[in-house]
JSON list of C-alpha atoms in Angstrom, two decimals:
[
{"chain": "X", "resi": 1, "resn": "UNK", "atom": "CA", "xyz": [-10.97, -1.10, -7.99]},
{"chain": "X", "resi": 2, "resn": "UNK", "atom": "CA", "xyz": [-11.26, -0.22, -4.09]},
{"chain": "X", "resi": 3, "resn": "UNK", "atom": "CA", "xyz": [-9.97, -2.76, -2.30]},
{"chain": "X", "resi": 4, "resn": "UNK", "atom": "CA", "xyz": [-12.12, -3.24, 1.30]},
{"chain": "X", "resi": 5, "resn": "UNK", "atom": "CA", "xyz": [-10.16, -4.25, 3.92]},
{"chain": "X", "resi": 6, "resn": "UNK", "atom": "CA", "xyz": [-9.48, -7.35, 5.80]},
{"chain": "X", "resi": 7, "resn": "UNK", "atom": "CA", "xyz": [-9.42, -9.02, 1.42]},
{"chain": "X", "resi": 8, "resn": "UNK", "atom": "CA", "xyz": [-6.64, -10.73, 0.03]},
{"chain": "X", "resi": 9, "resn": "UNK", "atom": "CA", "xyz": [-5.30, -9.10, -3.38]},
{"chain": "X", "resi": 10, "resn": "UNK", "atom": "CA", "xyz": [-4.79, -12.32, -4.53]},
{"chain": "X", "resi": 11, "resn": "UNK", "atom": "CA", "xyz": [-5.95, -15.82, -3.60]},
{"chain": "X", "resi": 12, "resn": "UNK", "atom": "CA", "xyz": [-3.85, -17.07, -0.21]},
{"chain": "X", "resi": 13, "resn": "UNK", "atom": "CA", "xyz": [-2.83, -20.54, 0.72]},
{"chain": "X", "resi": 14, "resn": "UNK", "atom": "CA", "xyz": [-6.10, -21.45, 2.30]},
{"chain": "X", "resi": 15, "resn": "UNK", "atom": "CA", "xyz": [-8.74, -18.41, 1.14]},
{"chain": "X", "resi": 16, "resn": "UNK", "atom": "CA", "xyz": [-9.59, -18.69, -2.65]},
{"chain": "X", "resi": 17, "resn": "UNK", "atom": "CA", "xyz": [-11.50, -15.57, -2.37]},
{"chain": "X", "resi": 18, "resn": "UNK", "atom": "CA", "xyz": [-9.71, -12.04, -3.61]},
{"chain": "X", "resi": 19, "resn": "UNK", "atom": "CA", "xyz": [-10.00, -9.67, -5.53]},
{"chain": "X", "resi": 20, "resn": "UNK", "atom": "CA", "xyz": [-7.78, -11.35, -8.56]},
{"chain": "X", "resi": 21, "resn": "UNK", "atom": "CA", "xyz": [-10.61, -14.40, -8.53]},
{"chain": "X", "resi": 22, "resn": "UNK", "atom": "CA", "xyz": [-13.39, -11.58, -8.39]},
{"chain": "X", "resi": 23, "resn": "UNK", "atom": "CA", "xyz": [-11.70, -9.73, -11.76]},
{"chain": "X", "resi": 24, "resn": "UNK", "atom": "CA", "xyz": [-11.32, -13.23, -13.53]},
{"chain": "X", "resi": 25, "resn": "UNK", "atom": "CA", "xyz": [-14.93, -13.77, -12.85]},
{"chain": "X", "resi": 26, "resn": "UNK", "atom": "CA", "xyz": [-15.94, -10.08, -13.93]},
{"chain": "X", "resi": 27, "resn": "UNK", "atom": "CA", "xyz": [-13.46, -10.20, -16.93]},
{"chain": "X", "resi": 28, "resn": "UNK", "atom": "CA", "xyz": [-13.85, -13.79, -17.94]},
{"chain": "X", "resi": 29, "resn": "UNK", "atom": "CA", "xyz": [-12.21, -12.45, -21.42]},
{"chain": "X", "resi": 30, "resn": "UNK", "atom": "CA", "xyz": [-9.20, -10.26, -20.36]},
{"chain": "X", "resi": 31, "resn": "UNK", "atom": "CA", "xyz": [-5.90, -11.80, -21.18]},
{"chain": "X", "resi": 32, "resn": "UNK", "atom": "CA", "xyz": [-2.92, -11.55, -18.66]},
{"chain": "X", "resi": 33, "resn": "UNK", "atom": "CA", "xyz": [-2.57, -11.21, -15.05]},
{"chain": "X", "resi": 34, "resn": "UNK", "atom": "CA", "xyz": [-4.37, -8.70, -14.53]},
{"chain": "X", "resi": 35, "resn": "UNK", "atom": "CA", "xyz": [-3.77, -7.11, -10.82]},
{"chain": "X", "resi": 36, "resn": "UNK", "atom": "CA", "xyz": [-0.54, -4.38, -11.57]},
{"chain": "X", "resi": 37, "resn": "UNK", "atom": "CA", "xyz": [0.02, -4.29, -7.88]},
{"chain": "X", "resi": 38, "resn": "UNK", "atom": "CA", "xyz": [-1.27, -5.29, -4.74]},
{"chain": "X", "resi": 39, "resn": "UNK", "atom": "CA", "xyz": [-1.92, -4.32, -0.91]},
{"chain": "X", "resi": 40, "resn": "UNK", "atom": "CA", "xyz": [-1.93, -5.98, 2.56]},
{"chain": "X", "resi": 41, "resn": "UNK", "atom": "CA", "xyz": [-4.96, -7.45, 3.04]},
{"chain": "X", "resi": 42, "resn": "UNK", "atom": "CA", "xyz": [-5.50, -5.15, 5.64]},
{"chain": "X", "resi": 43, "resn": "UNK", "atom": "CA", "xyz": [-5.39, -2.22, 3.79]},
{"chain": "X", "resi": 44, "resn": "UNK", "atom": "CA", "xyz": [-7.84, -0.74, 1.67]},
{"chain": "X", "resi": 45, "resn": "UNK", "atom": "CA", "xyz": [-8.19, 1.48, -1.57]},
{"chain": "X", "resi": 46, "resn": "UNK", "atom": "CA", "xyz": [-7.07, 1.79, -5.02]},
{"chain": "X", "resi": 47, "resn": "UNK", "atom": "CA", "xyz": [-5.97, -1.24, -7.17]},
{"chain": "X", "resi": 48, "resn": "UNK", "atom": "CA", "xyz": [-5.18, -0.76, -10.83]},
{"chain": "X", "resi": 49, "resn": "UNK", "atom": "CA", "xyz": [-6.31, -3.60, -12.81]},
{"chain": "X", "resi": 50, "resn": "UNK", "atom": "CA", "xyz": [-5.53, -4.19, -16.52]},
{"chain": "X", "resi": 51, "resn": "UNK", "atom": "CA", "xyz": [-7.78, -6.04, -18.99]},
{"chain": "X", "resi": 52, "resn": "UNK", "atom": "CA", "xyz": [-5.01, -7.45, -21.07]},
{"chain": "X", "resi": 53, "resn": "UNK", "atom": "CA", "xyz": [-0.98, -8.12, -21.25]},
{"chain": "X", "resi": 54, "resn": "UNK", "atom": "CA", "xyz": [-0.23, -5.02, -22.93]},
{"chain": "X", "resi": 55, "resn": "UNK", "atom": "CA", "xyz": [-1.64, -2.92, -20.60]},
{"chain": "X", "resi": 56, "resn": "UNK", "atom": "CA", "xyz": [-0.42, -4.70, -18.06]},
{"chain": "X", "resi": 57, "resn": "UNK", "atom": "CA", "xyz": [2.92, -4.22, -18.88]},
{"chain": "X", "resi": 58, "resn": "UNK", "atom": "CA", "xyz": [2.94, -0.75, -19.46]},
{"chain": "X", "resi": 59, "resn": "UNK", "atom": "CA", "xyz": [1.67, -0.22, -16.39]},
{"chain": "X", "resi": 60, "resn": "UNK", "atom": "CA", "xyz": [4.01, -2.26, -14.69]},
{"chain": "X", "resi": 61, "resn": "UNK", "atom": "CA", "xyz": [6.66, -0.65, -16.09]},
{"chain": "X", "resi": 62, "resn": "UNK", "atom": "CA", "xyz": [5.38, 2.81, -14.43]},
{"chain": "X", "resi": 63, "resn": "UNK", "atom": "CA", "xyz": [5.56, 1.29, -11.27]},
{"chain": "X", "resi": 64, "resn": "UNK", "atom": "CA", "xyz": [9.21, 0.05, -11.60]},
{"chain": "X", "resi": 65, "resn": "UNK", "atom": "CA", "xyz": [10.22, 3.65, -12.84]},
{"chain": "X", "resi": 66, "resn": "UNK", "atom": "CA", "xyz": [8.56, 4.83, -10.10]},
{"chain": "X", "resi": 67, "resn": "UNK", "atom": "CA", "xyz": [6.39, 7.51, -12.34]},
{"chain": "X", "resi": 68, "resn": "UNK", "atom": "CA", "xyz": [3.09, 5.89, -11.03]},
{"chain": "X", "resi": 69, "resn": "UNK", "atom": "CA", "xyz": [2.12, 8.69, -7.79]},
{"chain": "X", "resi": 70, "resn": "UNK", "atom": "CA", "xyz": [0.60, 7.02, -4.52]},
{"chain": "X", "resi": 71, "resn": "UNK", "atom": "CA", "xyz": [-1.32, 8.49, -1.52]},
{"chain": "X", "resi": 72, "resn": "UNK", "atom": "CA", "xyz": [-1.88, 6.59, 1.19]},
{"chain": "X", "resi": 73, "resn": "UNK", "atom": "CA", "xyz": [-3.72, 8.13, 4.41]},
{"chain": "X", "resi": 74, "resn": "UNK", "atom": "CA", "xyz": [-3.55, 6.65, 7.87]},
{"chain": "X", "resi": 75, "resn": "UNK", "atom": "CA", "xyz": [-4.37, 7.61, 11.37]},
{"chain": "X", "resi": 76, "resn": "UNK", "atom": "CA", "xyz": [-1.76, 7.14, 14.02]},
{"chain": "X", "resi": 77, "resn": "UNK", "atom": "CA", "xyz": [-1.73, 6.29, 17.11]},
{"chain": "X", "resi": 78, "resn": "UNK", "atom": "CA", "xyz": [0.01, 9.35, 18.91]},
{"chain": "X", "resi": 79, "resn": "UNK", "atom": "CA", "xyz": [0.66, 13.40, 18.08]},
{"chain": "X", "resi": 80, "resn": "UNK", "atom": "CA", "xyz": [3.99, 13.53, 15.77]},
{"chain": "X", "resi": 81, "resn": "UNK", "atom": "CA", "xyz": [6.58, 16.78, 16.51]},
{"chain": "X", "resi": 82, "resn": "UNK", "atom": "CA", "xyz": [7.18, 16.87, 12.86]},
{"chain": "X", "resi": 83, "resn": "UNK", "atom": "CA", "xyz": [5.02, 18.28, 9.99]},
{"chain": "X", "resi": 84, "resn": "UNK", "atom": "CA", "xyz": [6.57, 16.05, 7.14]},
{"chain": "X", "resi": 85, "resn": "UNK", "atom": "CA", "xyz": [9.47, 14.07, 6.04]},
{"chain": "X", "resi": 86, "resn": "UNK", "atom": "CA", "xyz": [11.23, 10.84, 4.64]},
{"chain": "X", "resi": 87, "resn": "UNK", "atom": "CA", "xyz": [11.81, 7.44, 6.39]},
{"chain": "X", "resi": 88, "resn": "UNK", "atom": "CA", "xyz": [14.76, 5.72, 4.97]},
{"chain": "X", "resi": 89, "resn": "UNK", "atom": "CA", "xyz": [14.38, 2.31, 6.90]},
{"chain": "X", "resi": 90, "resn": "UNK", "atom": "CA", "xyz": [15.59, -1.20, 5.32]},
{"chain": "X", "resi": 91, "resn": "UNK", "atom": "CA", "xyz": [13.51, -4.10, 5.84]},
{"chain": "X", "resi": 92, "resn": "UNK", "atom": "CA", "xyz": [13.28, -7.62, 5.51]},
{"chain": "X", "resi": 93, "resn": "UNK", "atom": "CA", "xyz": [11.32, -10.76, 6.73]},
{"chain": "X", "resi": 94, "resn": "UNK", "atom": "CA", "xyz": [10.73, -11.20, 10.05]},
{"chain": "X", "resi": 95, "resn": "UNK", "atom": "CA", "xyz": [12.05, -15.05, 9.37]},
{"chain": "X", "resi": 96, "resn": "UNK", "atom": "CA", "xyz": [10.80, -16.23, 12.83]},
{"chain": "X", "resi": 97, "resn": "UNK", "atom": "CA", "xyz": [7.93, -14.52, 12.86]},
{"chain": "X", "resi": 98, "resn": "UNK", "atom": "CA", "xyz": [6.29, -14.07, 9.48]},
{"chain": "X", "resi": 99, "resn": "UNK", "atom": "CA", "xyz": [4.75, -12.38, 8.05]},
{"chain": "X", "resi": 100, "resn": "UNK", "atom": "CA", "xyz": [5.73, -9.55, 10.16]},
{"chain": "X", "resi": 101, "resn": "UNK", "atom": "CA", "xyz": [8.60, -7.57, 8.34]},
{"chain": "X", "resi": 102, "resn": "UNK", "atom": "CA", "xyz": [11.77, -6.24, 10.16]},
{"chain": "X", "resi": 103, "resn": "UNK", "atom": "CA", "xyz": [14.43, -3.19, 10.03]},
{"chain": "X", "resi": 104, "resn": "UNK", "atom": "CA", "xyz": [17.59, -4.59, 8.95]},
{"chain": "X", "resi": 105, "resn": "UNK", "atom": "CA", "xyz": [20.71, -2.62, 7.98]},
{"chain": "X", "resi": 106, "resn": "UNK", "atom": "CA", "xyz": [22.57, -5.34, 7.07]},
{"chain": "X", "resi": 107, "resn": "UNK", "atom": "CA", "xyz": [20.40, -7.62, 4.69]},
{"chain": "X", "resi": 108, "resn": "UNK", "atom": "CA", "xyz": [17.24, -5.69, 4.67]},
{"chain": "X", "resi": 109, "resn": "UNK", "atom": "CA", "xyz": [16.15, -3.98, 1.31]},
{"chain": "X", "resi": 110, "resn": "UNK", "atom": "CA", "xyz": [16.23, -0.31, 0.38]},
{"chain": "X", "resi": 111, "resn": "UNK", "atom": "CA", "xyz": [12.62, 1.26, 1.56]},
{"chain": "X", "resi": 112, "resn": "UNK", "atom": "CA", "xyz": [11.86, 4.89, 1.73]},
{"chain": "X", "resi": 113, "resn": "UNK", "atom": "CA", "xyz": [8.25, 6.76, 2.11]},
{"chain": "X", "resi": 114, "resn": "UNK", "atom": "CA", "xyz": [7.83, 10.71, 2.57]},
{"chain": "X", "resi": 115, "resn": "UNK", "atom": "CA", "xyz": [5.13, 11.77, 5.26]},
{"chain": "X", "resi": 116, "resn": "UNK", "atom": "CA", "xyz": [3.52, 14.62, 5.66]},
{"chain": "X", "resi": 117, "resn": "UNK", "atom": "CA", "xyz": [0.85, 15.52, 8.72]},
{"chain": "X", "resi": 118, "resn": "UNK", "atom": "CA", "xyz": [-2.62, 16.59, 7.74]},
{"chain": "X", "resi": 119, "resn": "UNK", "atom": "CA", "xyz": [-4.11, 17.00, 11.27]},
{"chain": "X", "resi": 120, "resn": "UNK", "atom": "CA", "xyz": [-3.78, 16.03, 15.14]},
{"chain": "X", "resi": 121, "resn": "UNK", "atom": "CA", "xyz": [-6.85, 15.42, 17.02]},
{"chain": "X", "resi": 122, "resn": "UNK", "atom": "CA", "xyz": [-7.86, 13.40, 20.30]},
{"chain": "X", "resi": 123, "resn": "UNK", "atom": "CA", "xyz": [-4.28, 12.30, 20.29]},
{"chain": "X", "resi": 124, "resn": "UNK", "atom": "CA", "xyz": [-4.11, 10.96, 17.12]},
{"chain": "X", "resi": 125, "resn": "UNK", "atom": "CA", "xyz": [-2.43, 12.27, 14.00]},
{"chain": "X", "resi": 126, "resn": "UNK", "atom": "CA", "xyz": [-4.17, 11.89, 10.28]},
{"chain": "X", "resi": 127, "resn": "UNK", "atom": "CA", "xyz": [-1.11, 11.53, 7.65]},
{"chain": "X", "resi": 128, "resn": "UNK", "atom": "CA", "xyz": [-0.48, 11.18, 4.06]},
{"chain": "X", "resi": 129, "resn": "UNK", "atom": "CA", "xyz": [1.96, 8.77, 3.14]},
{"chain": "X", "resi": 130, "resn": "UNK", "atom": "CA", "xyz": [3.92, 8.78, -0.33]},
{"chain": "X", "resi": 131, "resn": "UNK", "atom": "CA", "xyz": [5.80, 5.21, -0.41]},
{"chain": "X", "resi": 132, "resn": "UNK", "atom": "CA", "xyz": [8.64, 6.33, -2.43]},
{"chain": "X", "resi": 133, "resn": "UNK", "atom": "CA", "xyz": [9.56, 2.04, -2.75]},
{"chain": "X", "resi": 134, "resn": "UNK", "atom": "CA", "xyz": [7.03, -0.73, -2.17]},
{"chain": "X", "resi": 135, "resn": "UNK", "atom": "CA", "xyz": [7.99, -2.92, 0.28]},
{"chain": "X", "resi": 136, "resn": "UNK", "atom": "CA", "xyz": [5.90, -5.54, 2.26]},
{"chain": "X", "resi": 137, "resn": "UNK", "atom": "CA", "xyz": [4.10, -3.40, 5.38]},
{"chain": "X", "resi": 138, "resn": "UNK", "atom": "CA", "xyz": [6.43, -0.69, 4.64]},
{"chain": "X", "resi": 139, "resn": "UNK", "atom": "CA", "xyz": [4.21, 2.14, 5.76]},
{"chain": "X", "resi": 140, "resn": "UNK", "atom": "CA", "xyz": [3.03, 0.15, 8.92]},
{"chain": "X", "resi": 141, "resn": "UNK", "atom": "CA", "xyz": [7.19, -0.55, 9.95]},
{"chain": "X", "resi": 142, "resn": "UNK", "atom": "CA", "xyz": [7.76, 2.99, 9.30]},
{"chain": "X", "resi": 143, "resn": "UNK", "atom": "CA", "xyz": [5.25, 4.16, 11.16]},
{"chain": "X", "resi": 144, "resn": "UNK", "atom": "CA", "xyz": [5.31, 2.22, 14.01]},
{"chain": "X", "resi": 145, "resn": "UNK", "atom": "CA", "xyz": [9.68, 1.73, 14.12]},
{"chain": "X", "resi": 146, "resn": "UNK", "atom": "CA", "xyz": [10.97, 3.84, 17.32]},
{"chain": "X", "resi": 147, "resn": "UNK", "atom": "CA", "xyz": [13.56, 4.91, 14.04]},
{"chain": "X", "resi": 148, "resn": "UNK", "atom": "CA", "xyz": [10.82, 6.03, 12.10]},
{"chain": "X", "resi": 149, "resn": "UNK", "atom": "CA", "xyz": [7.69, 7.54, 12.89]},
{"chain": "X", "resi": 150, "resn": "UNK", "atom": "CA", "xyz": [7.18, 5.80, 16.48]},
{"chain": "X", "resi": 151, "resn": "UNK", "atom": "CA", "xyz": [3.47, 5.85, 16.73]},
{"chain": "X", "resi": 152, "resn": "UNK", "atom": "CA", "xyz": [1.42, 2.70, 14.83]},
{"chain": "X", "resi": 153, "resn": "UNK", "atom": "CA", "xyz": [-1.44, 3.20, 12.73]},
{"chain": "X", "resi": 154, "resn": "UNK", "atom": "CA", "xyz": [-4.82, 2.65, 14.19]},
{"chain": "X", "resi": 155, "resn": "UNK", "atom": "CA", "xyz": [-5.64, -1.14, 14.38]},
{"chain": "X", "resi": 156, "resn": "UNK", "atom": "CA", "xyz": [-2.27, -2.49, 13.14]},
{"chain": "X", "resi": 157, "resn": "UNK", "atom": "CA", "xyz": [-2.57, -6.19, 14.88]},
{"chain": "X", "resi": 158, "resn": "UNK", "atom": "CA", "xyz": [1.28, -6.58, 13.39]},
{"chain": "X", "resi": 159, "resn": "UNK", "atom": "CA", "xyz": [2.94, -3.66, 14.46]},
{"chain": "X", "resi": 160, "resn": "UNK", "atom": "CA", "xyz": [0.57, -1.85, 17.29]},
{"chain": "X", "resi": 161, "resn": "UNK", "atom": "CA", "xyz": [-2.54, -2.41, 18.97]},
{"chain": "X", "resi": 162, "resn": "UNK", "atom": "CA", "xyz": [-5.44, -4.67, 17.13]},
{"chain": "X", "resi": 163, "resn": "UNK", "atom": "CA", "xyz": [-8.53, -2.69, 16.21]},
{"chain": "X", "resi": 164, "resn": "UNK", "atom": "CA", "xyz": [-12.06, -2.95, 14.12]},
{"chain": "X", "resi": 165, "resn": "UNK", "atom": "CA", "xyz": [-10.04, -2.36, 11.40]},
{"chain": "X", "resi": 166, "resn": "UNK", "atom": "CA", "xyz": [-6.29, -1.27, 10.09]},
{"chain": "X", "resi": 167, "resn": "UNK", "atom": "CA", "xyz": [-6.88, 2.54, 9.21]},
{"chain": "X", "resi": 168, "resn": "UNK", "atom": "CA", "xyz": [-4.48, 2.71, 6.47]},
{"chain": "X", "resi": 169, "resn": "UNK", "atom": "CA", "xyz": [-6.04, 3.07, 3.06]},
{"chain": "X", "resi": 170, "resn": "UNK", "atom": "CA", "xyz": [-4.81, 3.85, -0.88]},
{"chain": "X", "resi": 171, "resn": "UNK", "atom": "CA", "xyz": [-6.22, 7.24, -1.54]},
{"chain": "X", "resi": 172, "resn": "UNK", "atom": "CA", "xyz": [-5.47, 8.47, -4.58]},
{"chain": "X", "resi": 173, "resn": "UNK", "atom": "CA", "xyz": [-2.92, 7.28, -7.89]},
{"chain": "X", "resi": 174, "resn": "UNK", "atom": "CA", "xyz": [-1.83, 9.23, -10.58]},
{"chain": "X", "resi": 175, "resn": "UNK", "atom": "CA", "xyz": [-0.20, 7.58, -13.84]},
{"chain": "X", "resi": 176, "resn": "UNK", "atom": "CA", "xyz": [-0.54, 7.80, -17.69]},
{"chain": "X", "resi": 177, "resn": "UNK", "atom": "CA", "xyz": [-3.22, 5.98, -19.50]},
{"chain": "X", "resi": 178, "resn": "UNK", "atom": "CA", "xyz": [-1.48, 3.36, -21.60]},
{"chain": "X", "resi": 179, "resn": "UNK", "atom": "CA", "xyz": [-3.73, 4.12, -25.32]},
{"chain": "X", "resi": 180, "resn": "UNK", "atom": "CA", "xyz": [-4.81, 7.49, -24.75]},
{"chain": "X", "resi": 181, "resn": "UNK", "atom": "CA", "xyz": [-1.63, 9.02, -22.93]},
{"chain": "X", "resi": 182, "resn": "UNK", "atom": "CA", "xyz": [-3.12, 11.09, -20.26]},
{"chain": "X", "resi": 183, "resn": "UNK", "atom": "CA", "xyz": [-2.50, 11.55, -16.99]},
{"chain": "X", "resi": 184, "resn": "UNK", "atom": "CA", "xyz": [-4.95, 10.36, -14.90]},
{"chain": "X", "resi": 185, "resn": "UNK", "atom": "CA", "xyz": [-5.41, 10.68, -11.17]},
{"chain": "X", "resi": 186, "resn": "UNK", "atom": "CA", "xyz": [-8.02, 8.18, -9.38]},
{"chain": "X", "resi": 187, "resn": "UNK", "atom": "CA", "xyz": [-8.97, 9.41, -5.71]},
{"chain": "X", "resi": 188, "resn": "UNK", "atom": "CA", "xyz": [-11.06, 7.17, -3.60]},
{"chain": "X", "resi": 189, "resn": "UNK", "atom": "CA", "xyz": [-11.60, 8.64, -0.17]},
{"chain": "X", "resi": 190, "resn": "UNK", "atom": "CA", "xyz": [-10.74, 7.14, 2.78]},
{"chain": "X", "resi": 191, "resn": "UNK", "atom": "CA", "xyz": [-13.40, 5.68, 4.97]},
{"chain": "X", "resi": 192, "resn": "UNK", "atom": "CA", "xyz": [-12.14, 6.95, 8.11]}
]
């Protein structure tokens, strides 16, 4: 499913509504948990949803071994000097300020993502991220971290300047089809 942004994955402490309680309603007979993954609620795009345990499962297990391919793009907020790389930052809870998320060498968790620069223009720089782990606002730390990329994405009200809208969005996934085996890659353009 495409995700829009600024809509929980899945129900939050005081919104019921999400995109797990719009599947349940939409699959009333699919078995499991349905939702593989999910994304800020900020960001939009791709979401793989399974219809039963089975599926779910091998599908989950993709993601774990890491054979499930992401795209993310974003626009920043500044020109970057390089063309493409990999952010190796650590990062953990932000435990006085959550949910904000933190670089931390010492406790923080292993997170990695590989850029690379599709265009600069007005000052701002269009970029495809490839989150290598999946940590909580890992592409919006590394892009915003002075150790990282140093320039926020567009309307990041967590890590930069608040905007109509965060302009980070899942583009594209590529994985196998659980029954029929074949690799399939879903591409949902970004709106921006």
């Amino acid at each position: 499913v495409n995700k829009p942004p600024e809509f929980l994955s899945v129900p939050g402490k005081r919104i019921e509504a999400s995109v797990l309680t719009r599947m349940r309603r939409y699959l009333p007979k699919a078995k499991g948990p349905l939702l593989v993954h999910r994304l800020d609620m900020s960001t939009s795009g791709l979401l793989l949803v399974a219809k039963n345990e089975k599926t779910h499962k091998n599908l989950q297990k993709q993601f774990i071994q890491r054979s499930i391919k992401k795209r993310y793009v974003a626009i920043l907020d500044g020109e970057l000097n390089t063309i493409s790389g990999i952010i190796d930052l650590p990062l953990r809870v932000d435990l006085d300020n959550r949910p904000q998320q933190l670089v931390c060498y010492e406790h923080g968790k292993p997170a990695q993502t590989k850029y690379k620069v599709v265009g600069i223009e007005n000052g701002k720089t269009r970029i495809h991220f490839y989150p290598i782990t999946g940590r909580t606002h890992q592409l919006r730390v590394h892009a915003a971290h002075t150790d990282g990329l140093n320039s926020p994405i567009v309307g990041d009200d967590l890590y930069g300047t608040k905007g109509q809208r965060l302009h980070l969005h899942a583009e594209m996934l590529k994985f196998t089809h659980p029954v029929t085996l074949e690799v399939l890659e879903i591409v949902c353009k970004a709106p921006f």
